[in-house]
PDB file of C-alpha atoms in Angstrom:
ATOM      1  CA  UNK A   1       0.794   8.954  14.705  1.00  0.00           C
ATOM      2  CA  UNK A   2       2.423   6.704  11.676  1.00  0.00           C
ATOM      3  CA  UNK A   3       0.597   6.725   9.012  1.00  0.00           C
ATOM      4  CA  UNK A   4       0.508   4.369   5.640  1.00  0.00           C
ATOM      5  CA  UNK A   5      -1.637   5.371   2.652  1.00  0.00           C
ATOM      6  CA  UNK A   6      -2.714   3.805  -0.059  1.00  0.00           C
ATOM      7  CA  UNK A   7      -4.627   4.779  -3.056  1.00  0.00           C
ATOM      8  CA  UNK A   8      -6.399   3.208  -5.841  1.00  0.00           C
ATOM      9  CA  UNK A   9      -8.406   6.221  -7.939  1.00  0.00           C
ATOM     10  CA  UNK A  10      -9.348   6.484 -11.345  1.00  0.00           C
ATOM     11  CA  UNK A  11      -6.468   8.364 -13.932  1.00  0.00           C
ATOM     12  CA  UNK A  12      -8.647  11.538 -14.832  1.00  0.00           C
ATOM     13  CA  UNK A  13      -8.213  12.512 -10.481  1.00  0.00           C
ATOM     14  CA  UNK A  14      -5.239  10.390  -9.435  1.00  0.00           C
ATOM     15  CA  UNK A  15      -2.671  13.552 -10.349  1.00  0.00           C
ATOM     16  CA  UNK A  16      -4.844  15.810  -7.809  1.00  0.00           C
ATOM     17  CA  UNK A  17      -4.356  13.170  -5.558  1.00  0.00           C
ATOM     18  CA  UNK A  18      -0.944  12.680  -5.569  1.00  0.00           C
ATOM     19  CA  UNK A  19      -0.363  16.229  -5.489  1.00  0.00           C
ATOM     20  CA  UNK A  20      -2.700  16.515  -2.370  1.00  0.00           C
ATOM     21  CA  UNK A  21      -0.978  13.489  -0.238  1.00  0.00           C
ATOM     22  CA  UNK A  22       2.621  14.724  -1.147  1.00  0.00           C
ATOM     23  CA  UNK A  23       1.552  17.901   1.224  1.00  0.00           C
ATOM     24  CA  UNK A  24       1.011  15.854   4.206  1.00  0.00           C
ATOM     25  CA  UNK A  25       2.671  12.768   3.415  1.00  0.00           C
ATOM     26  CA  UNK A  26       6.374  10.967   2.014  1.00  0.00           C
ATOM     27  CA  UNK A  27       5.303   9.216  -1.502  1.00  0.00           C
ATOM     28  CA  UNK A  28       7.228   5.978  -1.529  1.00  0.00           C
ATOM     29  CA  UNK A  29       6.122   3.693  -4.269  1.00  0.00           C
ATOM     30  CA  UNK A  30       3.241   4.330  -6.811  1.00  0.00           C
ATOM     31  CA  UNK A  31       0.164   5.098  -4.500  1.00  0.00           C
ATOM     32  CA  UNK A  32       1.706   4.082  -1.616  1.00  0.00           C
ATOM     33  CA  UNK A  33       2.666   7.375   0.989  1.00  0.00           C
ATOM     34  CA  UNK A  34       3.981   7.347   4.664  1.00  0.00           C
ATOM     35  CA  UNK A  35       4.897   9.526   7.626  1.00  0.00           C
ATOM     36  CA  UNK A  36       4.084  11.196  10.712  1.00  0.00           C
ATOM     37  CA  UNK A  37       0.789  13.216  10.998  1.00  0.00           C
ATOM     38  CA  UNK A  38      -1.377  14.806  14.376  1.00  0.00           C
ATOM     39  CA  UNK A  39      -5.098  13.717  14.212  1.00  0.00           C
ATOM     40  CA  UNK A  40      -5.943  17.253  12.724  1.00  0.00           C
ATOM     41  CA  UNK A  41      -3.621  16.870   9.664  1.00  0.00           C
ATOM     42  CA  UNK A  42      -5.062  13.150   8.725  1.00  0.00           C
ATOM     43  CA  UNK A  43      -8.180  15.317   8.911  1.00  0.00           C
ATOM     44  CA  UNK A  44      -7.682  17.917   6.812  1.00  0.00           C
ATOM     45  CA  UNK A  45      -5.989  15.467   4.327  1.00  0.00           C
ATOM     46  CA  UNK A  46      -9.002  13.078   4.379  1.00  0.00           C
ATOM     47  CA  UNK A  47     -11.232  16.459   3.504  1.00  0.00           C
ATOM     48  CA  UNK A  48      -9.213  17.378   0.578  1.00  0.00           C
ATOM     49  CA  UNK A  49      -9.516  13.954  -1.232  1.00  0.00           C
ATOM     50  CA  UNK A  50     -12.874  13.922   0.134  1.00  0.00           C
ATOM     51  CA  UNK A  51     -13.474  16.485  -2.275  1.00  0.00           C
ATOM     52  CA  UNK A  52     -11.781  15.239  -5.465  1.00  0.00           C
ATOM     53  CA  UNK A  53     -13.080  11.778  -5.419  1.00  0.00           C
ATOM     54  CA  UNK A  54     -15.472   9.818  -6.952  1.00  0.00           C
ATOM     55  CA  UNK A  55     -16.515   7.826  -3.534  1.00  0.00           C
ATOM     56  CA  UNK A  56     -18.177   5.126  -6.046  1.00  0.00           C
ATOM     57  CA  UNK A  57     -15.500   4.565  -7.816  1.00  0.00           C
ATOM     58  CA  UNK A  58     -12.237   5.670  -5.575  1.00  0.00           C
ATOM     59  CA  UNK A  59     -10.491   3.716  -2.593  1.00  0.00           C
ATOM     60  CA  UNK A  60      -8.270   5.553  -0.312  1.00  0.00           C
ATOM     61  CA  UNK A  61      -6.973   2.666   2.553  1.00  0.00           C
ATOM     62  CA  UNK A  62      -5.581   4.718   5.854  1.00  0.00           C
ATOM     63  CA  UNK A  63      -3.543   2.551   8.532  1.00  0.00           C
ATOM     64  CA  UNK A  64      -3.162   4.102  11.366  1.00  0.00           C
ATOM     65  CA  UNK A  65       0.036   2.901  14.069  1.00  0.00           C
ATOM     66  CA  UNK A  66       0.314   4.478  17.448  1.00  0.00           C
ATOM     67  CA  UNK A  67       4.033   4.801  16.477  1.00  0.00           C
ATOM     68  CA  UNK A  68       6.216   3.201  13.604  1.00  0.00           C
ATOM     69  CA  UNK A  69       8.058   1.355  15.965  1.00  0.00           C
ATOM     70  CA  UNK A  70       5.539  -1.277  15.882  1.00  0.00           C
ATOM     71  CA  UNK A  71       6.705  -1.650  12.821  1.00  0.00           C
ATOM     72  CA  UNK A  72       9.128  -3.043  10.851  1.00  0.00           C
ATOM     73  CA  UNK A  73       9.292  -3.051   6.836  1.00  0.00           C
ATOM     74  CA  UNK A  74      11.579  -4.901   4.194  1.00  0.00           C
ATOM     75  CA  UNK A  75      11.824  -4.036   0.285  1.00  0.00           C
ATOM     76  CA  UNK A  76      12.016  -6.719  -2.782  1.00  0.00           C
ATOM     77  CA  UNK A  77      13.711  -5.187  -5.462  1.00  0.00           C
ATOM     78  CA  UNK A  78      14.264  -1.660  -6.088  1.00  0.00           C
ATOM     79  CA  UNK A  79      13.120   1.457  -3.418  1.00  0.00           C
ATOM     80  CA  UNK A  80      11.829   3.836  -4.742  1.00  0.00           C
ATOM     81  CA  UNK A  81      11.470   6.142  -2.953  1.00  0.00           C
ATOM     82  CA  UNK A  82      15.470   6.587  -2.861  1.00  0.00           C
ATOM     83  CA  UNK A  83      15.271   6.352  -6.360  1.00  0.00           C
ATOM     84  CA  UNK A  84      13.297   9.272  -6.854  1.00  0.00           C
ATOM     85  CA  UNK A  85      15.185  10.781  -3.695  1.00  0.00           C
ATOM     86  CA  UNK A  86      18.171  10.800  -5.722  1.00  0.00           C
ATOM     87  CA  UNK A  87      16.421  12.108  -8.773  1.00  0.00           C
ATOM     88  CA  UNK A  88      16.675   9.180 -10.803  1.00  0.00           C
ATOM     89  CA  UNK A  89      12.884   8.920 -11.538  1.00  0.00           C
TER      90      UNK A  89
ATOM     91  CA  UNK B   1       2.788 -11.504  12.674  1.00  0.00           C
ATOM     92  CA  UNK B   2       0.806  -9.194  10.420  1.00  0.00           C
ATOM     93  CA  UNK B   3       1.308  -8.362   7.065  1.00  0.00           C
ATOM     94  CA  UNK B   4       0.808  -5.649   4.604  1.00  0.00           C
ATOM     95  CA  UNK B   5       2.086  -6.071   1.156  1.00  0.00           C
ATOM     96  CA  UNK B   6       2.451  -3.520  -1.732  1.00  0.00           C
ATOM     97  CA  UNK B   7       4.117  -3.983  -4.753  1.00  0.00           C
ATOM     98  CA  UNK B   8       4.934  -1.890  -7.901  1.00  0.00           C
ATOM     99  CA  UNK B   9       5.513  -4.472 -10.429  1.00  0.00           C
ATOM    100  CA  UNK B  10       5.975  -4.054 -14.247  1.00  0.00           C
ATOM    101  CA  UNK B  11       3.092  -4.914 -16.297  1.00  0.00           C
ATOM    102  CA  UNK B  12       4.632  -8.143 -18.147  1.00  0.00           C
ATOM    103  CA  UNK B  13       5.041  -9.935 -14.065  1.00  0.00           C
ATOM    104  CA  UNK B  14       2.611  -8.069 -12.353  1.00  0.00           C
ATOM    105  CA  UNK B  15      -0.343 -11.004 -12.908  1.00  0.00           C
ATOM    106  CA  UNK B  16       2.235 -13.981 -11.905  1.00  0.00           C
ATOM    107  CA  UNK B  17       3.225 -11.810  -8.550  1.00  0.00           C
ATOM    108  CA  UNK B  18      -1.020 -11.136  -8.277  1.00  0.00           C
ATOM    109  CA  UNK B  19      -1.612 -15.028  -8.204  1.00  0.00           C
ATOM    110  CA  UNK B  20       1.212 -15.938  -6.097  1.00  0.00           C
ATOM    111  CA  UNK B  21       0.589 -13.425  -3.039  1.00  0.00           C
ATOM    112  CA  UNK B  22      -3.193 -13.940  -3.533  1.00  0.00           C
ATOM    113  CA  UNK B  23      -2.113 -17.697  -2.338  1.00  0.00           C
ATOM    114  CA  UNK B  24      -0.395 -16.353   1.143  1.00  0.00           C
ATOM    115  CA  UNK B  25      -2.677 -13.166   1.539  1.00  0.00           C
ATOM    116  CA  UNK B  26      -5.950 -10.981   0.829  1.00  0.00           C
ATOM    117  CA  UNK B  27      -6.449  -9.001  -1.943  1.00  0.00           C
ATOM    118  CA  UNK B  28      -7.604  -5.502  -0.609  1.00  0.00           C
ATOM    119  CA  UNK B  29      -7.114  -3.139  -3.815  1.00  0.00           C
ATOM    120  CA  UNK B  30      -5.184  -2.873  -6.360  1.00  0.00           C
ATOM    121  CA  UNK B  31      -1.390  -4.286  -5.806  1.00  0.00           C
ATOM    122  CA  UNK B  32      -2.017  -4.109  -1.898  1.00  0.00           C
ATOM    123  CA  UNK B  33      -2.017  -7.308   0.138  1.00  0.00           C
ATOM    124  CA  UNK B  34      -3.379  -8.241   3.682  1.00  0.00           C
ATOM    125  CA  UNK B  35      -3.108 -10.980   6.267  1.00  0.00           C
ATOM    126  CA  UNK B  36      -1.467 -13.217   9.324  1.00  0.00           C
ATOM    127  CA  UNK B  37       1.585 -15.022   7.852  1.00  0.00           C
ATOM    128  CA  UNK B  38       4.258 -17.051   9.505  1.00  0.00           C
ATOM    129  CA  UNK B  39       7.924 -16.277   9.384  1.00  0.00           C
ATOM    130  CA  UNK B  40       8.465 -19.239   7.107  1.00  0.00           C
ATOM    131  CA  UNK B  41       5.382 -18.618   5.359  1.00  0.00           C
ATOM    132  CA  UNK B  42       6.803 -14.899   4.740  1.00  0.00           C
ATOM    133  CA  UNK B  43      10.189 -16.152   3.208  1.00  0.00           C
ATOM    134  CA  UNK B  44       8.694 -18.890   1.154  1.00  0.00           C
ATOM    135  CA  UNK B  45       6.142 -15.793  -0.455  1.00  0.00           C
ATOM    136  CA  UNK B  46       9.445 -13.557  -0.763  1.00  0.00           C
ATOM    137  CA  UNK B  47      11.511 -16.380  -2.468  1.00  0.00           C
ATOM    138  CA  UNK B  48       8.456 -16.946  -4.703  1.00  0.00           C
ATOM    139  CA  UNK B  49       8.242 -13.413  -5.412  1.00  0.00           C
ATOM    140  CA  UNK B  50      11.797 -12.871  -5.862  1.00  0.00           C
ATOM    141  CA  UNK B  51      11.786 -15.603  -8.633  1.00  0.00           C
ATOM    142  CA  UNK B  52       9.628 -13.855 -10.906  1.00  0.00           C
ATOM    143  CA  UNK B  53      10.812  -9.761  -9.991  1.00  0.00           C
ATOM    144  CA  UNK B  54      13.004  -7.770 -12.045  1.00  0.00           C
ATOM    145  CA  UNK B  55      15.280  -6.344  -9.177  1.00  0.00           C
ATOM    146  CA  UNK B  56      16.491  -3.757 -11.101  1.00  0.00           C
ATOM    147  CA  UNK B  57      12.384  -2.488 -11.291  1.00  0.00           C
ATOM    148  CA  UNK B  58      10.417  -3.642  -9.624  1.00  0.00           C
ATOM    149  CA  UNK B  59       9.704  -3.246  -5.876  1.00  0.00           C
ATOM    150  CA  UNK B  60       7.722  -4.875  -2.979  1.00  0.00           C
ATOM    151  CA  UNK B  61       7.181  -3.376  -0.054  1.00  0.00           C
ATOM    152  CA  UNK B  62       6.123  -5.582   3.143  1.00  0.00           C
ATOM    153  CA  UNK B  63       5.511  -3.797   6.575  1.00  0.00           C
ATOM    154  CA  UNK B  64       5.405  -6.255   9.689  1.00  0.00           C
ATOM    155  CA  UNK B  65       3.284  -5.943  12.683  1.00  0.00           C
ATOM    156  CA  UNK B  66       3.703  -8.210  15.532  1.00  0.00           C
ATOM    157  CA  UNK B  67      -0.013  -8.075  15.311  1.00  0.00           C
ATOM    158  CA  UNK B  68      -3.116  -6.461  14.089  1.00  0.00           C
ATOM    159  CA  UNK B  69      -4.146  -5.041  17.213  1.00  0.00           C
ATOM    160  CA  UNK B  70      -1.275  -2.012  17.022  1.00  0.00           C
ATOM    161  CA  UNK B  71      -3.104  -1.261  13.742  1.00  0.00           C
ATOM    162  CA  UNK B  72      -6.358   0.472  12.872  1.00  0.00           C
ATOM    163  CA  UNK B  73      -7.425   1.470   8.856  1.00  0.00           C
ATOM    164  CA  UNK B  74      -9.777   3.777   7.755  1.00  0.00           C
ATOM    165  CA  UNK B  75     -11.193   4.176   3.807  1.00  0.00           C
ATOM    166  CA  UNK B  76     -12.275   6.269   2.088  1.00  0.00           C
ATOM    167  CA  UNK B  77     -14.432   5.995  -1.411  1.00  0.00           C
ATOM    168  CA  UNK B  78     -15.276   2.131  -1.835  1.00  0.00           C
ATOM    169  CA  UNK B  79     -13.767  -0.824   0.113  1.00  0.00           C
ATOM    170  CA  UNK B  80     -12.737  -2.828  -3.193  1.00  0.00           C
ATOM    171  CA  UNK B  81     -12.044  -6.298  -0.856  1.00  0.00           C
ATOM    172  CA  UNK B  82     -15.130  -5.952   0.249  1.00  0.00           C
ATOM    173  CA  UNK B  83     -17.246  -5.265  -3.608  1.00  0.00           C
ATOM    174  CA  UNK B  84     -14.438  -7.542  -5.284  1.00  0.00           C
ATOM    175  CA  UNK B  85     -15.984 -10.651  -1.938  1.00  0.00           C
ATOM    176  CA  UNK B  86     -19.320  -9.705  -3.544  1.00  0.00           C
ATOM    177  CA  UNK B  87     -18.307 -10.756  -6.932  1.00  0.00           C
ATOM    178  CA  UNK B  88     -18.983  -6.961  -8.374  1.00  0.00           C
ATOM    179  CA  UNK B  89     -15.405  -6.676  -9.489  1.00  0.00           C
TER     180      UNK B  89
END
């Protein structure tokens, strides 16, 4: 399944997450990551920031598509995710 | 059609593009936007938001879902819509 993730979680764990999400997932934008993952890998990947963060104070949003051609997407300004593709970042 | 907006937008314009999306869509967390929006409705927010972005750095990213029902989102840690609806934020 397609997924889109988005994180909003505090500065002292955000590195851990980043480095966590770029194992399962494409980072495209600050806190934003997308791709393809089975129902076992969004599992393991919800466990891991399970355990590095602060559920009071963290918010991890998870869409879920059946398939990312339900989807269609459009960027304003700059992508950045080619930016830092191309090592510009 | 569904939308779900998330922009990465330099600190100096990031309030002005916060009050004008806030007037097409919900606020879920921090730079990430939710709601039903009509075509025209979607190209008067872009022109709006295109008035006030630096192209060469900033970036919006809008996925579009014919509708809500191909969708389904999970979180993890706190739901800030829902504490920021409750006034807590």
């Amino acid at each position: 399944m397609f997924i889109l993730l988005v994180y909003d979680i505090g500065e002292k764990r955000v590195n851990k997450a980043l480095k966590i999400c770029r194992q399962y997932l494409d980072w495209v934008q600050n806190s934003v990551f997308e791709g393809e993952l089975t129902k076992a890998g969004l599992e393991t990947l919800k466990k891991r920031l399970g355990k590095i963060m602060n559920k009071e104070e963290d918010s991890v949003r998870i869409y879920k598509l059946r398939s990312e051609d339900y989807l269609t997407m459009e960027i304003l300004g700059i992508d950045k995710k080619q930016v830092a593709d191309d090592g510009i970042l």
